[in-house]
Tab-separated table of C-alpha atoms in Angstrom:
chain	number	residue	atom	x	y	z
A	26	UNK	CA	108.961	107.040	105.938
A	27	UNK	CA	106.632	105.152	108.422
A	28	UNK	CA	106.131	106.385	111.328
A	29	UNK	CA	105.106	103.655	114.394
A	30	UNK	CA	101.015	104.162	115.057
A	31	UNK	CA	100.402	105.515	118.484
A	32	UNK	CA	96.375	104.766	118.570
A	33	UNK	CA	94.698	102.402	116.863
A	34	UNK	CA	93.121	104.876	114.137
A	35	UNK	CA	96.870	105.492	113.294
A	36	UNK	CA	97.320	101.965	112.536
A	37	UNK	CA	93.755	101.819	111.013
A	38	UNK	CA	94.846	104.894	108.538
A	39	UNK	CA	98.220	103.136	107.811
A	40	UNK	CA	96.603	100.047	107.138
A	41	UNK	CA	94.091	101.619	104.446
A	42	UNK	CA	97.044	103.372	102.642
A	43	UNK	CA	99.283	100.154	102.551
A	44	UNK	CA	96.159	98.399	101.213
A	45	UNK	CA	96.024	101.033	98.368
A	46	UNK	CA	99.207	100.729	97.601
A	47	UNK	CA	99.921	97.026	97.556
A	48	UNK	CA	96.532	97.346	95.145
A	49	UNK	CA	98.157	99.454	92.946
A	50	UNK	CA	101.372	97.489	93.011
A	51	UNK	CA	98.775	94.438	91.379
A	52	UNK	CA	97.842	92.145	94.619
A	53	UNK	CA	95.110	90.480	94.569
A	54	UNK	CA	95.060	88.719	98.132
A	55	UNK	CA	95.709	91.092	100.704
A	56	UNK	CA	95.739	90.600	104.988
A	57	UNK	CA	95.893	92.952	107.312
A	58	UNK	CA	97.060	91.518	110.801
A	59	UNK	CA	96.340	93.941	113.837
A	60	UNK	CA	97.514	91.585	116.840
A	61	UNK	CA	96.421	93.914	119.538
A	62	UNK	CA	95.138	92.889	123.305
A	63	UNK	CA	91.442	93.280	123.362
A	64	UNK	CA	90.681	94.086	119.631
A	65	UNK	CA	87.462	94.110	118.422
A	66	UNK	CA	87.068	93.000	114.859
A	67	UNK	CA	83.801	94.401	114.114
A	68	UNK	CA	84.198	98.104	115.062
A	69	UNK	CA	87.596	97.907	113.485
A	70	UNK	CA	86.470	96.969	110.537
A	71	UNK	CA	84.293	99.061	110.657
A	72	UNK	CA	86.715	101.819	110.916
A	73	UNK	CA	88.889	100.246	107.943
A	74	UNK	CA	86.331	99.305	105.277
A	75	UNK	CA	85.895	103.283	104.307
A	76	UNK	CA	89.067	102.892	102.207
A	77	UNK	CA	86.925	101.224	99.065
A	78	UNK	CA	84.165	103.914	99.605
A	79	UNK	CA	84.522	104.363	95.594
A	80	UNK	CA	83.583	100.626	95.337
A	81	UNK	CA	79.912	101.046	96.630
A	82	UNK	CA	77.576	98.283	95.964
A	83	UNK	CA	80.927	96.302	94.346
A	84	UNK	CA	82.209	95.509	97.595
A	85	UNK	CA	81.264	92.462	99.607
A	86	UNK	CA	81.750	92.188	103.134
A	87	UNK	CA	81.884	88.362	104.711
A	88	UNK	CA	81.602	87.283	108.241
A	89	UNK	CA	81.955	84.089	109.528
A	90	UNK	CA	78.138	83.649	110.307
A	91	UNK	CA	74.773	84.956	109.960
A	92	UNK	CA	74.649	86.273	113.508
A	93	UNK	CA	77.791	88.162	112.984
A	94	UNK	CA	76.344	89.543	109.268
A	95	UNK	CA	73.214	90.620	110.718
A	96	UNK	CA	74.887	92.367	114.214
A	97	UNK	CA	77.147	94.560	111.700
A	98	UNK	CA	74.082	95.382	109.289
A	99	UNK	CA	72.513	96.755	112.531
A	100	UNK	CA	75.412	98.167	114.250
A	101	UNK	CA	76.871	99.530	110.907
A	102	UNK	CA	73.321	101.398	109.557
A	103	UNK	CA	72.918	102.193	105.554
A	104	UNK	CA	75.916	101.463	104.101
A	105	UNK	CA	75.955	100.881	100.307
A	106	UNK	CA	78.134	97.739	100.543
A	107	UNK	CA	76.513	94.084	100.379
A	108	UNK	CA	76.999	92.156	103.712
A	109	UNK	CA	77.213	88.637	103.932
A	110	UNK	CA	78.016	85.538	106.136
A	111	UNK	CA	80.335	82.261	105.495
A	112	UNK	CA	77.391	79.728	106.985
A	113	UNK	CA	79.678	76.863	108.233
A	114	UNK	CA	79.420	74.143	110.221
A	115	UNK	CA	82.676	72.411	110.778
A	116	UNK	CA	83.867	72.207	107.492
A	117	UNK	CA	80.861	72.315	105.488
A	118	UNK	CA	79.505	75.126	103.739
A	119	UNK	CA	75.564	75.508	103.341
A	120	UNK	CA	75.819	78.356	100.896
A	121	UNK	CA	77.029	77.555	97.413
A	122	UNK	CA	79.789	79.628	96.208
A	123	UNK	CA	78.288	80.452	93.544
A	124	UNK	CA	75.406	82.722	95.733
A	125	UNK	CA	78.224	84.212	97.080
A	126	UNK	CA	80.040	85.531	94.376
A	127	UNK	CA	78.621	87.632	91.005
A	128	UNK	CA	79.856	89.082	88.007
A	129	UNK	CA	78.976	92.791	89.568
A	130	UNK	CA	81.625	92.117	92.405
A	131	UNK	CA	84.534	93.664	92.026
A	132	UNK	CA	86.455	93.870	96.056
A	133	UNK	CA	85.616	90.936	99.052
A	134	UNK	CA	86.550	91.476	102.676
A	135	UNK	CA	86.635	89.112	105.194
A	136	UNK	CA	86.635	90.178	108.643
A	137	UNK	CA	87.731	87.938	110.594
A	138	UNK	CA	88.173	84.640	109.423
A	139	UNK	CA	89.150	81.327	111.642
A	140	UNK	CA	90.762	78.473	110.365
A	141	UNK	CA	87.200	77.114	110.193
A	142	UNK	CA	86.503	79.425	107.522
A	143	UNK	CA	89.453	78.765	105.599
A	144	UNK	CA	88.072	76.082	103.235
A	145	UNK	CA	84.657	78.776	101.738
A	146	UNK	CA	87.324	81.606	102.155
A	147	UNK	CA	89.374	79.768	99.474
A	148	UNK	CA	86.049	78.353	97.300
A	149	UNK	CA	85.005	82.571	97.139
A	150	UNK	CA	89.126	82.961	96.016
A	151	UNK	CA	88.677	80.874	93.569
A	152	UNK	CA	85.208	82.435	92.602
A	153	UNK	CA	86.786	86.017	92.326
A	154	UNK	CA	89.514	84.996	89.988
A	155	UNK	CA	92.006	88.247	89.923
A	156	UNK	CA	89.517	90.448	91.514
A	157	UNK	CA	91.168	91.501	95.161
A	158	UNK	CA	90.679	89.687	98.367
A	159	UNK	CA	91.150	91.113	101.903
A	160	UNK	CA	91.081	89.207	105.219
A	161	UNK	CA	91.233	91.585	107.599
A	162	UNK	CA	91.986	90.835	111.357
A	163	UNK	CA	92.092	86.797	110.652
A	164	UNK	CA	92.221	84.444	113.692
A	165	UNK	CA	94.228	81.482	112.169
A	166	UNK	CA	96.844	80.501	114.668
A	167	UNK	CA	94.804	77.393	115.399
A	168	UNK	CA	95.432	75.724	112.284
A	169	UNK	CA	96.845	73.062	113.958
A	170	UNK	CA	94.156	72.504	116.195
A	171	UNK	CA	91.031	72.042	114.025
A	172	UNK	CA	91.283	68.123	114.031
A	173	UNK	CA	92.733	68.160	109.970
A	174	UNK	CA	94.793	65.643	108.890
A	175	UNK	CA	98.150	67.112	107.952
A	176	UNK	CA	98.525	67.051	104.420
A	177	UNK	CA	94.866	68.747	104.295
A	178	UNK	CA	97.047	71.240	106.688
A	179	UNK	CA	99.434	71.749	104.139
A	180	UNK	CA	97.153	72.634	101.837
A	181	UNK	CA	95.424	75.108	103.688
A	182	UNK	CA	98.827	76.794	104.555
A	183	UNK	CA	99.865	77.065	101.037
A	184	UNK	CA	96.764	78.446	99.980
A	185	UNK	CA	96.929	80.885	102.721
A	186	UNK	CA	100.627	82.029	101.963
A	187	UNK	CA	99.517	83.422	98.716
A	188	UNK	CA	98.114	86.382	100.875
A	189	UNK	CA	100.495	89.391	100.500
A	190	UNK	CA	100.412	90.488	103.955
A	191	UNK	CA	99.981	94.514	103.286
A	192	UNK	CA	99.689	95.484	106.909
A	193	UNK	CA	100.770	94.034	110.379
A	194	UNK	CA	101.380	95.046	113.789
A	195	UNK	CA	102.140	92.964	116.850
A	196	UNK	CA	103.063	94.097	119.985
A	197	UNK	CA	106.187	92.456	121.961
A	198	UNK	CA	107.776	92.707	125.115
A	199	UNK	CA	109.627	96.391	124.869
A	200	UNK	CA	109.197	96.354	121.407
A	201	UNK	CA	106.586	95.871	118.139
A	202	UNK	CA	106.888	94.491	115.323
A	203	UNK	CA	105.049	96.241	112.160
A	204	UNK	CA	104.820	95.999	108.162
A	205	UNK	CA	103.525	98.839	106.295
A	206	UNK	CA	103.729	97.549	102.615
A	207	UNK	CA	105.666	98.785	100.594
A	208	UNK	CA	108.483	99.366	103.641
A	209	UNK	CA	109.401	96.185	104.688
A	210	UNK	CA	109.105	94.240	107.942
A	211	UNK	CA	110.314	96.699	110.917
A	212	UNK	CA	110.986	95.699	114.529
A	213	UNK	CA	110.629	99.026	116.753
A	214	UNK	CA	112.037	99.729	120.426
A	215	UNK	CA	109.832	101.087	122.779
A	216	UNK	CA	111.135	103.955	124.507
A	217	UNK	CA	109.694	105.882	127.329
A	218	UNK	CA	108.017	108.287	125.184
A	219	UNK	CA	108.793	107.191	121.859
A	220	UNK	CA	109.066	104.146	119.413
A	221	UNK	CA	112.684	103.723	117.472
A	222	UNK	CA	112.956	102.222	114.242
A	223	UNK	CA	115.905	99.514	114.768
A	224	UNK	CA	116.057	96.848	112.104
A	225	UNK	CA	114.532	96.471	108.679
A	226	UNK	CA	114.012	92.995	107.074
A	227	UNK	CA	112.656	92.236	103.570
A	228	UNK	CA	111.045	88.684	105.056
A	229	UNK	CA	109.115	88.242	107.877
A	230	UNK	CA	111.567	87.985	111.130
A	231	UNK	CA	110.747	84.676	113.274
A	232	UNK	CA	110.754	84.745	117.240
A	233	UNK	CA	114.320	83.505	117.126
A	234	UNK	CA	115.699	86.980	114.768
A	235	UNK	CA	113.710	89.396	116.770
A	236	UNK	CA	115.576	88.407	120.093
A	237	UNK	CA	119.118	87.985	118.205
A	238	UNK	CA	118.142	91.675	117.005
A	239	UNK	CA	116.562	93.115	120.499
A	240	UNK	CA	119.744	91.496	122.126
A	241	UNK	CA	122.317	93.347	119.966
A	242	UNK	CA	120.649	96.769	120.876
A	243	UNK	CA	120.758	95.925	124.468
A	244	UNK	CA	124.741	95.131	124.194
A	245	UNK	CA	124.232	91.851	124.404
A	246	UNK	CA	121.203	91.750	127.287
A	247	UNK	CA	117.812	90.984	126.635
A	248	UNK	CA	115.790	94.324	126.147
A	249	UNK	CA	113.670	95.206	129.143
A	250	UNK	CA	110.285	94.648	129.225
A	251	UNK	CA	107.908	97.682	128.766
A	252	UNK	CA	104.613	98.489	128.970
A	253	UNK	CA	103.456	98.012	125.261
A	254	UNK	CA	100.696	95.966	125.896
A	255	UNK	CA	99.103	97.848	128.418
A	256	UNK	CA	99.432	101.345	126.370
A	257	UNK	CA	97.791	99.314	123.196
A	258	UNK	CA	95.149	98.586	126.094
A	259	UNK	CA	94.765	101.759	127.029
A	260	UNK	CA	94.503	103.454	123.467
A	261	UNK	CA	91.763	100.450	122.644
A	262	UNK	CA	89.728	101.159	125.671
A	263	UNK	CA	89.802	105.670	124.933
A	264	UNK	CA	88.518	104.721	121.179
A	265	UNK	CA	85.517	102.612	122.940
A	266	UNK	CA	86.734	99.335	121.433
């Protein structure tokens, strides 16, 4: 049974076990989606990344650039996991894929990936074969905007669809969405205290089936708005993030 994450370490530890488990279960591309107000991708990951400990030197961490790579080697200390940057500008790459991935890799973890990145993310994809993929905390709703034409678009959706997406949790008004894989999707009431597990659906509810769901719990009325945001805020801000 899973329980709705009342810090962001909760939802950090859920996150690492739903990874395991859709790992297990034989996926090989893997996103975890925390869609909180004033996340920080870095420390987060930071937080997450423990959960292929047993990997060691096997596991290779991207970020989008070399400024990025280099903050987290300093901010991070001696870790025994490889960390490297996607070196883009626009949409070319200046590092060959094939620097970027080796026979000794076995795990690859993305933190943070833009639409921008989308085109080396899927070159290293390719690269790893079957070996598993993470993105963790990717920043694609822009994939509109990036000045591609739209079958290029297309292209870069499908690719990104074949991510299972292990672990997600938005906040919405008086209510959150979450996925915990293997439970399915889950849209929770906030309460004054508490969060309430109200609907279960095996695909991904849209905008349009969260309010038709929120609106049959209120008998018929739109749900109140709550103070979900600002509580995720709050809980951000204790854990220094």
């Amino acid at each position: 049974m899973v329980e709705f994450p009342q810090t962001l370490e909760a939802a950090i530890a859920q996150a690492q076990t739903a990874t395991q488990a859709a790992i297990a279960a034989g996926y090989t591309r893997l996103q975890v989606d925390l869609l909180l107000p004033e996340l920080k991708p870095m420390p987060a990951a930071f937080q997450y990344f423990p959960v292929f400990s047993d990997a060691g030197a096997h596991l290779k961490v991207f970020f989008t650039d070399a400024g990025a790579a280099a903050l987290a080697r300093r901010d991070w200390g001696d870790i025994p996991h490889p960390i490297c940057s996607l070196d883009v500008a626009g949409s070319r790459q200046t590092t060959p894929v094939s620097e970027l991935v080796s026979p000794d890799d076995q795990l690859f973890l993305f933190v943070a990936p833009s639409s921008v990145e989308v085109s080396p993310v899927e070159q290293v994809c390719t690269a790893a074969g079957d070996r598993p993929v993470v993105l963790f905390a990717p920043r694609l709703e822009d994939m509109g905007t990036v000045g591609i034409g739209y079958t290029a678009r297309k292209i870069r959706e499908r690719f990104l669809n074949t991510f299972e997406p292990c672990y997600y949790l938005r906040p919405l008004d008086g209510a959150a969405l979450l996925r915990c894989y293997p439970s399915p999707w889950q849209v929770w009431l906030e309460g004054d205290d508490t969060y309430t597990l109200i609907a279960e659906e095996l695909l991904k509810p849209d905008s349009e089936k969260i309010t038709e769901i929120l609106t049959q719990v209120g008998g018929g009325q739109p749900v109140p708005k709550r103070s979900f945001i600002a509580e995720m805020q709050r809980f951000l801000k204790a854990l220094g993030q």
